[in-house]
């Protein structure tokens, strides 16, 4: 079955630690996205990548880093510089091909709940 | 910057009844896309319906339909014959160069 997987489902971090959230897709999509969701709020864009080895900051990139070494994978690292990392993190993907990226519907993974202890 | 506003933090509907969720947005773009996503307790974001701004016809997906008023920048979601499984958080979203979400509306379905 094609889809987006995120792991782990729950993640606990001690203050001062870096942690990496996994996002994998087998949809052959070019573009991938990371969002953060806080209670009572919508999703906010952290980083996105439209092609391998390239990515751009979203609205709340401070304290986060990403890599895009493979088309299928877009891991997110939450660094110790992120002062309030407890949140729900969602990964999404879309095809882009030669079309306008904004015309494509984003499909989401099941998410990772990160809690700082 | 584009913004999306959902003015109803919470709504309730009786099973089998109809409910409308409101959404307004602000943009200076003429070409864009609008979405309603559903987030059940599992927290998986599920696409409900999509509307292209250049289409005048309102999108429909089974029991879900939208009322798209481009001049008013309004994009409401109507759920007909509400079912218990419709209970979730519903997000309105706008997409031009990036996807922008509203704060969400919690929908409760009463049996």
Short mmCIF file of C-alpha atoms in Angstrom, two decimals:
data_model
loop_
_atom_site.label_atom_id
_atom_site.label_comp_id
_atom_site.label_asym_id
_atom_site.label_seq_id
_atom_site.Cartn_x
_atom_site.Cartn_y
_atom_site.Cartn_z
CA UNK A 1 0.00 0.00 0.00
CA UNK A 2 1.25 3.47 -0.85
CA UNK A 3 1.43 6.01 1.90
CA UNK A 4 3.36 8.11 4.36
CA UNK A 5 4.80 6.63 7.53
CA UNK A 6 6.09 8.50 10.54
CA UNK A 7 8.03 7.07 13.44
CA UNK A 8 7.98 6.87 16.31
CA UNK A 9 4.35 7.52 17.22
CA UNK A 10 5.37 8.87 20.64
CA UNK A 11 8.75 10.37 21.49
CA UNK A 12 10.09 11.67 24.77
CA UNK A 13 13.01 14.02 25.00
CA UNK A 14 15.02 15.30 27.88
CA UNK A 15 15.87 18.96 27.88
CA UNK A 16 19.09 19.65 25.97
CA UNK A 17 18.77 16.61 23.72
CA UNK A 18 18.41 16.55 19.96
CA UNK A 19 15.85 14.11 18.59
CA UNK A 20 15.06 13.05 15.03
CA UNK A 21 11.58 12.30 13.71
CA UNK A 22 11.30 10.02 10.72
CA UNK A 23 9.08 10.54 7.68
CA UNK A 24 9.05 8.11 4.77
CA UNK A 25 6.79 7.99 1.71
CA UNK A 26 6.44 5.43 -1.08
CA UNK A 27 4.14 7.56 -3.23
CA UNK A 28 6.98 8.75 -5.48
CA UNK A 29 6.14 12.31 -4.46
CA UNK A 30 8.68 15.03 -5.08
CA UNK A 31 7.72 17.46 -2.35
CA UNK A 32 7.66 16.81 1.38
CA UNK A 33 6.65 19.02 4.31
CA UNK A 34 6.91 19.18 8.09
CA UNK A 35 4.24 20.81 10.23
CA UNK A 36 3.85 21.44 13.92
CA UNK A 37 0.45 21.36 15.66
CA UNK A 38 -0.12 22.81 19.11
CA UNK A 39 -3.32 22.30 21.13
CA UNK A 40 -6.21 24.36 19.82
CA UNK A 41 -4.26 25.54 16.81
CA UNK A 42 -3.92 24.69 13.17
CA UNK A 43 -0.78 23.39 11.55
CA UNK A 44 2.25 25.60 11.05
CA UNK A 45 4.91 24.92 8.43
CA UNK A 46 8.41 24.17 9.73
CA UNK A 47 10.35 23.13 6.60
CA UNK A 48 9.61 21.87 3.13
CA UNK A 49 11.54 20.27 0.30
CA UNK A 50 10.52 20.16 -3.34
CA UNK A 51 13.47 18.12 -4.57
CA UNK A 52 16.26 15.95 -3.25
CA UNK A 53 19.13 17.86 -1.64
CA UNK A 54 17.12 21.05 -1.43
CA UNK A 55 14.82 22.43 1.28
CA UNK A 56 13.41 25.74 2.46
CA UNK A 57 12.45 27.20 5.80
CA UNK A 58 8.81 27.56 6.63
CA UNK A 59 7.21 29.92 9.13
CA UNK A 60 8.69 28.42 12.31
CA UNK A 61 12.05 26.88 11.33
CA UNK A 62 14.08 28.12 14.30
CA UNK A 63 15.34 25.23 16.43
CA UNK A 64 14.70 22.63 13.73
CA UNK A 65 16.81 21.11 10.96
CA UNK A 66 16.07 18.76 8.07
CA UNK A 67 17.81 16.80 5.34
CA UNK A 68 16.62 15.37 2.03
CA UNK A 69 19.18 12.86 0.84
CA UNK A 70 16.60 10.53 -0.68
CA UNK A 71 13.32 11.23 -2.42
CA UNK A 72 11.48 8.91 -0.04
CA UNK A 73 12.79 10.33 3.22
CA UNK A 74 12.60 13.72 4.96
CA UNK A 75 13.74 13.46 8.59
CA UNK A 76 13.22 16.34 11.01
CA UNK A 77 15.65 17.01 13.86
CA UNK A 78 14.39 18.95 16.85
CA UNK A 79 17.45 20.57 18.36
CA UNK A 80 18.11 21.78 21.87
CA UNK A 81 17.70 25.32 20.51
CA UNK A 82 13.95 24.73 20.16
CA UNK A 83 12.68 26.16 23.42
CA UNK A 84 9.20 24.65 23.42
CA UNK A 85 9.28 21.46 21.37
CA UNK A 86 6.35 19.64 22.97
CA UNK A 87 3.83 19.33 20.14
CA UNK A 88 2.34 17.03 17.53
CA UNK A 89 4.40 16.83 14.34
CA UNK A 90 2.93 15.95 10.96
CA UNK A 91 4.69 15.13 7.72
CA UNK A 92 3.04 15.55 4.33
CA UNK A 93 3.90 15.06 0.67
CA UNK A 94 2.73 16.03 -2.81
CA UNK A 95 3.81 15.37 -6.36
CA UNK A 96 5.13 18.38 -8.21
CA UNK A 97 6.33 17.07 -11.56
CA UNK A 98 6.35 20.06 -13.84
CA UNK A 99 3.14 21.46 -12.48
CA UNK A 100 2.46 24.25 -10.06
CA UNK A 101 3.18 22.85 -6.61
CA UNK A 102 0.34 24.85 -5.12
CA UNK A 103 -2.22 22.94 -7.17
CA UNK A 104 -1.50 19.62 -5.52
CA UNK A 105 -3.30 18.25 -2.50
CA UNK A 106 -1.11 17.46 0.47
CA UNK A 107 -1.47 14.02 2.03
CA UNK A 108 -0.42 13.52 5.62
CA UNK A 109 1.27 10.87 7.68
CA UNK A 110 -0.13 9.70 11.05
CA UNK A 111 2.07 12.07 13.09
CA UNK A 112 4.52 11.93 15.99
CA UNK A 113 3.74 13.22 19.46
CA UNK A 114 6.89 14.74 21.02
CA UNK A 115 7.02 15.43 24.73
CA UNK A 116 9.84 17.11 26.60
CA UNK A 117 10.39 15.67 30.05
CA UNK B 1 0.17 37.23 4.18
CA UNK B 2 -2.69 34.88 3.65
CA UNK B 3 -4.81 34.09 6.70
CA UNK B 4 -7.61 31.63 7.33
CA UNK B 5 -10.25 32.25 9.99
CA UNK B 6 -12.63 29.70 11.47
CA UNK B 7 -14.93 31.63 13.76
CA UNK B 8 -16.60 28.61 15.37
CA UNK B 9 -14.33 26.91 17.92
CA UNK B 10 -16.94 24.23 18.53
CA UNK B 11 -20.18 23.03 16.92
CA UNK B 12 -22.70 20.35 17.79
CA UNK B 13 -25.14 18.50 15.55
CA UNK B 14 -27.71 15.81 16.10
CA UNK B 15 -27.14 12.57 14.26
CA UNK B 16 -28.81 12.62 10.80
CA UNK B 17 -29.07 16.43 10.85
CA UNK B 18 -27.14 18.95 8.77
CA UNK B 19 -24.40 21.24 10.02
CA UNK B 20 -22.41 24.03 8.38
CA UNK B 21 -18.88 24.98 9.38
CA UNK B 22 -17.68 28.47 8.50
CA UNK B 23 -14.38 29.60 7.04
CA UNK B 24 -13.15 32.90 5.68
CA UNK B 25 -9.77 33.72 4.24
CA UNK B 26 -7.79 36.72 3.20
CA UNK B 27 -5.70 36.83 0.04
CA UNK B 28 -4.80 39.07 -2.85
CA UNK B 29 -4.21 36.10 -5.15
CA UNK B 30 -6.70 35.16 -7.85
CA UNK B 31 -5.54 31.58 -8.35
CA UNK B 32 -5.56 29.35 -5.30
CA UNK B 33 -7.03 26.21 -3.79
CA UNK B 34 -9.15 25.62 -0.71
CA UNK B 35 -9.47 22.50 1.38
CA UNK B 36 -11.34 21.04 4.30
CA UNK B 37 -9.42 18.48 6.33
CA UNK B 38 -10.80 16.28 9.08
CA UNK B 39 -8.73 15.28 12.11
CA UNK B 40 -10.38 12.54 14.20
CA UNK B 41 -9.09 11.52 17.64
CA UNK B 42 -6.41 9.42 15.93
CA UNK B 43 -5.00 12.81 14.78
CA UNK B 44 -4.54 11.61 11.20
CA UNK B 45 -5.30 14.51 8.83
CA UNK B 46 -7.80 13.33 6.24
CA UNK B 47 -8.79 15.30 3.15
CA UNK B 48 -12.54 15.91 3.07
CA UNK B 49 -12.98 18.13 0.04
CA UNK B 50 -11.05 20.43 -2.28
CA UNK B 51 -12.12 23.49 -4.30
CA UNK B 52 -10.26 25.22 -7.08
CA UNK B 53 -10.77 28.99 -6.97
CA UNK B 54 -11.17 29.23 -10.74
CA UNK B 55 -14.18 26.89 -10.64
CA UNK B 56 -17.53 28.51 -9.95
CA UNK B 57 -19.21 25.20 -9.25
CA UNK B 58 -19.17 24.17 -5.61
CA UNK B 59 -17.34 20.92 -4.87
CA UNK B 60 -19.29 17.94 -3.52
CA UNK B 61 -18.15 14.64 -2.05
CA UNK B 62 -21.04 12.42 -1.01
CA UNK B 63 -22.50 13.99 2.18
CA UNK B 64 -19.98 16.84 2.15
CA UNK B 65 -20.40 19.97 0.09
CA UNK B 66 -19.01 23.48 0.13
CA UNK B 67 -20.41 26.94 -0.42
CA UNK B 68 -17.60 28.84 -2.10
CA UNK B 69 -18.13 32.59 -2.35
CA UNK B 70 -14.99 33.95 -4.00
CA UNK B 71 -15.88 37.64 -3.79
CA UNK B 72 -16.70 37.31 -0.11
CA UNK B 73 -13.67 35.05 0.47
CA UNK B 74 -15.86 32.53 2.20
CA UNK B 75 -15.63 28.74 2.07
CA UNK B 76 -18.11 26.92 4.29
CA UNK B 77 -18.50 23.15 4.66
CA UNK B 78 -21.93 21.54 4.85
CA UNK B 79 -22.23 18.05 6.27
CA UNK B 80 -25.55 16.39 5.54
CA UNK B 81 -27.02 13.38 7.35
CA UNK B 82 -24.39 13.68 10.08
CA UNK B 83 -22.98 10.44 11.43
CA UNK B 84 -21.19 9.64 14.68
CA UNK B 85 -18.01 9.06 12.67
CA UNK B 86 -18.08 12.68 11.53
CA UNK B 87 -17.09 13.82 15.02
CA UNK B 88 -13.65 15.36 14.67
CA UNK B 89 -11.70 18.59 14.41
CA UNK B 90 -12.23 20.19 11.00
CA UNK B 91 -9.63 22.46 9.47
CA UNK B 92 -10.12 24.87 6.62
CA UNK B 93 -6.97 25.48 4.59
CA UNK B 94 -5.87 27.80 1.80
CA UNK B 95 -3.11 27.01 -0.66
CA UNK B 96 -1.33 29.23 -3.12
CA UNK B 97 2.41 28.85 -2.73
CA UNK B 98 1.99 27.14 0.62
CA UNK B 99 -0.76 25.58 2.71
CA UNK B 100 -2.19 27.83 5.44
CA UNK B 101 -4.54 26.40 8.07
CA UNK B 102 -7.27 27.87 10.20
CA UNK B 103 -7.41 27.13 13.92
CA UNK B 104 -10.04 24.43 13.50
CA UNK B 105 -13.62 23.71 14.58
CA UNK B 106 -14.45 20.82 16.89
CA UNK B 107 -17.57 19.03 15.67
CA UNK B 108 -19.53 16.95 18.16
CA UNK B 109 -22.24 14.60 16.93
CA UNK B 110 -25.03 13.70 19.35
CA UNK B 111 -26.85 10.40 19.12
#
